[in-house]
Short mmCIF file of C-alpha atoms in Angstrom, two decimals:
data_model
loop_
_atom_site.label_atom_id
_atom_site.label_comp_id
_atom_site.label_asym_id
_atom_site.label_seq_id
_atom_site.Cartn_x
_atom_site.Cartn_y
_atom_site.Cartn_z
CA MET A 30 110.24 78.84 138.75
CA PRO A 31 111.56 82.21 140.00
CA ALA A 32 114.66 81.70 137.86
CA ALA A 33 112.50 80.92 134.82
CA ASP A 34 110.34 83.97 135.48
CA ALA A 35 113.44 86.11 135.76
CA THR A 36 114.73 84.75 132.45
CA VAL A 37 111.43 85.46 130.71
CA GLY A 38 111.32 88.92 132.21
CA ALA A 39 114.87 89.66 131.14
CA GLN A 40 114.09 88.49 127.60
CA ALA A 41 110.98 90.66 127.46
CA ARG A 42 112.96 93.68 128.66
CA ALA A 43 115.67 92.98 126.09
CA GLU A 44 113.11 92.76 123.30
CA ALA A 45 111.50 95.99 124.44
CA LYS A 46 114.90 97.65 124.64
CA HIS A 47 115.77 96.66 121.09
CA GLY A 48 112.32 97.53 119.82
CA PHE A 49 111.25 94.10 118.59
CA SER A 50 107.84 95.30 117.47
CA THR A 51 106.11 95.71 114.17
CA PHE A 52 106.32 99.50 114.11
CA ARG A 53 109.59 100.07 115.95
CA SER A 54 111.14 102.05 113.09
CA LEU A 55 108.47 104.71 113.53
CA ARG A 56 110.08 105.77 116.83
CA HIS A 57 112.71 107.55 114.71
CA ARG A 58 111.41 111.02 113.87
CA ASN A 59 112.91 111.32 110.41
CA TYR A 60 111.75 107.88 109.34
CA ARG A 61 108.29 108.62 110.69
CA LEU A 62 108.10 111.72 108.50
CA LEU A 63 109.42 109.79 105.51
CA TRP A 64 106.96 106.93 106.02
CA ILE A 65 103.91 109.16 106.41
CA GLY A 66 105.05 111.10 103.34
CA THR A 67 105.34 107.84 101.43
CA LEU A 68 101.74 106.96 102.31
CA PHE A 69 100.50 110.30 101.00
CA SER A 70 102.69 110.21 97.91
CA SER A 71 101.87 106.61 96.99
CA SER A 72 98.15 107.20 97.53
CA GLY A 73 98.35 110.14 95.16
CA GLN A 74 100.13 107.98 92.62
CA TRP A 75 97.39 105.32 92.65
CA ILE A 76 94.64 107.94 92.56
CA GLN A 77 96.36 109.42 89.54
CA GLN A 78 96.70 106.12 87.70
CA VAL A 79 93.03 105.23 88.07
CA THR A 80 91.79 108.72 87.20
CA LEU A 81 94.02 109.06 84.13
CA GLY A 82 92.79 105.72 82.85
CA TRP A 83 89.19 106.72 83.44
CA LEU A 84 89.69 110.05 81.64
CA ALA A 85 91.42 108.44 78.67
CA TYR A 86 88.71 105.84 78.19
CA ASP A 87 85.86 108.26 78.86
CA MET A 88 87.16 110.67 76.21
CA THR A 89 88.05 108.13 73.53
CA GLY A 90 86.41 104.81 74.32
CA SER A 91 89.67 103.26 73.12
CA GLY A 92 91.43 100.47 74.96
CA ALA A 93 94.56 101.24 72.95
CA ILE A 94 94.63 104.82 74.22
CA LEU A 95 94.12 103.57 77.76
CA GLY A 96 97.07 101.21 77.34
CA ALA A 97 99.21 103.98 75.88
CA VAL A 98 98.51 106.21 78.88
CA ASN A 99 99.53 103.48 81.31
CA GLY A 100 102.61 102.78 79.21
CA LEU A 101 103.69 106.41 79.24
CA ARG A 102 103.55 106.39 83.04
CA SER A 103 105.41 103.09 83.39
CA LEU A 104 108.11 103.23 80.71
CA PRO A 105 110.08 106.08 82.35
CA LEU A 106 110.31 103.98 85.51
CA LEU A 107 111.76 101.13 83.48
CA PHE A 108 114.25 103.10 81.40
CA LEU A 109 115.08 106.03 83.68
CA GLY A 110 114.96 104.20 87.01
CA PRO A 111 118.70 103.34 86.87
CA PHE A 112 119.51 107.01 86.22
CA GLY A 113 117.31 107.90 89.17
CA GLY A 114 119.42 105.60 91.31
CA VAL A 115 122.62 107.27 90.12
CA ALA A 116 121.14 110.70 90.81
CA ALA A 117 120.16 109.58 94.32
CA ASP A 118 123.79 108.62 94.99
CA ARG A 119 125.34 111.67 93.37
CA PHE A 120 123.11 114.55 94.47
CA ASP A 121 121.65 115.72 97.75
CA LYS A 122 118.89 113.22 98.54
CA LYS A 123 116.68 115.61 100.47
CA GLN A 124 116.86 118.27 97.74
CA LEU A 125 116.17 115.76 94.97
CA MET A 126 113.14 114.35 96.76
CA PHE A 127 111.83 117.83 97.50
CA THR A 128 112.28 118.89 93.86
CA THR A 129 110.42 115.88 92.46
CA GLN A 130 107.58 116.32 94.96
CA VAL A 131 107.15 119.98 94.05
CA PHE A 132 107.20 119.06 90.36
CA LEU A 133 104.51 116.42 90.93
CA MET A 134 102.45 118.92 92.91
CA LEU A 135 102.64 121.62 90.24
CA THR A 136 101.86 119.29 87.34
CA ALA A 137 98.87 117.78 89.17
CA ALA A 138 97.47 121.23 89.98
CA LEU A 139 98.01 122.40 86.40
CA PHE A 140 96.38 119.30 84.96
CA ALA A 141 93.37 119.71 87.26
CA THR A 142 93.02 123.31 86.11
CA VAL A 143 93.07 122.23 82.47
CA ILE A 144 90.19 119.85 83.23
CA VAL A 145 88.18 122.46 85.15
CA THR A 146 88.52 125.05 82.38
CA GLY A 147 87.27 122.58 79.78
CA HIS A 148 90.43 122.57 77.66
CA LEU A 149 91.46 118.95 78.23
CA GLN A 150 92.54 117.01 75.15
CA VAL A 151 93.97 113.53 74.84
CA TRP A 152 97.48 114.82 74.20
CA HIS A 153 97.36 116.58 77.57
CA ILE A 154 96.86 113.18 79.19
CA PHE A 155 99.82 111.78 77.26
CA VAL A 156 102.13 114.63 78.25
CA PHE A 157 101.04 114.57 81.88
CA SER A 158 101.45 110.79 82.10
CA ALA A 159 104.97 110.92 80.67
CA ALA A 160 106.01 113.87 82.85
CA THR A 161 104.86 112.23 86.06
CA GLY A 162 106.48 108.95 85.02
CA VAL A 163 109.82 110.74 84.67
CA ALA A 164 109.39 112.38 88.08
CA TRP A 165 108.62 109.05 89.73
CA ALA A 166 111.67 107.49 88.08
CA PHE A 167 113.79 109.82 90.22
CA ASN A 168 111.55 110.09 93.27
CA MET A 169 111.25 106.39 94.04
CA PRO A 170 114.98 105.54 94.09
CA VAL A 171 115.87 108.52 96.26
CA ARG A 172 113.02 107.70 98.63
CA GLN A 173 114.43 104.21 99.11
CA SER A 174 118.05 105.33 99.34
CA ILE A 175 117.33 107.83 102.09
CA VAL A 176 116.04 105.15 104.50
CA PRO A 177 119.54 104.13 105.72
CA ASN A 178 120.13 107.77 106.65
CA VAL A 179 117.13 107.98 108.96
CA VAL A 180 117.15 104.64 110.82
CA PRO A 181 119.99 102.73 112.53
CA ARG A 182 121.21 99.50 110.99
CA GLU A 183 119.36 97.27 113.47
CA ASP A 184 116.03 98.76 112.37
CA MET A 185 116.76 98.70 108.65
CA MET A 186 114.85 95.51 107.81
CA ASN A 187 111.85 96.67 109.80
CA ALA A 188 111.89 100.03 108.03
CA MET A 189 111.99 98.40 104.60
CA ALA A 190 109.15 96.06 105.60
CA LEU A 191 107.05 99.01 106.76
CA ASN A 192 107.75 100.78 103.47
CA SER A 193 106.53 97.75 101.54
CA ALA A 194 103.46 97.36 103.76
CA GLY A 195 102.57 101.02 103.42
CA PHE A 196 102.88 100.87 99.64
CA ASN A 197 100.61 97.82 99.49
CA VAL A 198 98.01 99.52 101.68
CA THR A 199 97.94 102.52 99.35
CA ARG A 200 97.35 100.17 96.40
CA ILE A 201 93.96 99.49 98.00
CA ILE A 202 93.16 102.91 99.44
CA GLY A 203 94.25 104.98 96.42
CA PRO A 204 92.12 103.35 93.70
CA THR A 205 89.15 103.15 96.08
CA LEU A 206 89.35 106.87 96.80
CA ALA A 207 89.80 107.60 93.10
CA GLY A 208 86.64 105.73 92.16
CA LEU A 209 84.59 107.34 94.92
CA MET A 210 85.78 110.83 94.04
CA ILE A 211 85.16 110.37 90.32
CA ALA A 212 81.61 109.25 91.11
CA LYS A 213 80.85 111.96 93.67
CA LEU A 214 82.95 114.97 92.63
CA GLY A 215 84.57 114.47 89.24
CA PRO A 216 88.12 113.83 88.01
CA SER A 217 89.53 117.32 88.50
CA GLU A 218 89.12 117.08 92.28
CA ASN A 219 91.25 113.93 92.23
CA PHE A 220 94.17 115.85 90.78
CA TYR A 221 93.73 118.73 93.18
CA LEU A 222 93.79 116.18 96.00
CA GLN A 223 97.01 114.75 94.57
CA ALA A 224 98.54 118.22 94.44
CA LEU A 225 97.60 118.78 98.08
CA ALA A 226 99.08 115.42 99.09
CA TYR A 227 102.33 116.15 97.23
CA LEU A 228 102.52 119.56 98.86
CA GLY A 229 102.18 117.93 102.26
CA VAL A 230 104.96 115.48 101.41
CA ALA A 231 107.24 118.32 100.28
CA ALA A 232 106.61 120.03 103.62
CA MET A 233 107.59 116.84 105.44
CA VAL A 234 110.78 116.54 103.39
CA VAL A 235 111.78 120.05 104.48
CA GLN A 236 111.51 118.91 108.11
CA LEU A 237 113.95 116.01 107.65
CA ARG A 238 117.18 116.51 109.55
#
């Protein structure tokens, strides 16, 4: 029995040493910043999608317009995603991610201001949807490609799994927050919240080493 206990103890120590735990990748500072930033950024993305759809339908009552808005956000990801991957390989990853986050922050703040001032028209929604879709087409590939630079190889699968889990969590949290904020505050606050989230992510990107 002592030998068996020693074996079990040695195995437990080995697992602890190698970090065989669900969140072991978060022990790496740079990945932790990246992961938290991904939660904020993805939440903002889902808040944006729900709020844009609500605005489009509230203004027009048209299902076709609603579909067009969603299409304008999604098509750039489909057609420009490969170019985003090339850009992630060719240019400085940290700078590219920072640039896209700042762009998303500025466009969200500008769009919120258009709503607050009462100048919103349907074409504004179209332009904003397309612009953010283009930004995400470059942001998402670089966000994925930077993971190998911030975690060692043995933690790579865990890091990718945490990325996927975090994204799925935000698919629930983001739309829920969007609906609550539309009901309690109005759509403009949703976009200001997005801008604040994107600003926080940009600040985290700056801290990556």
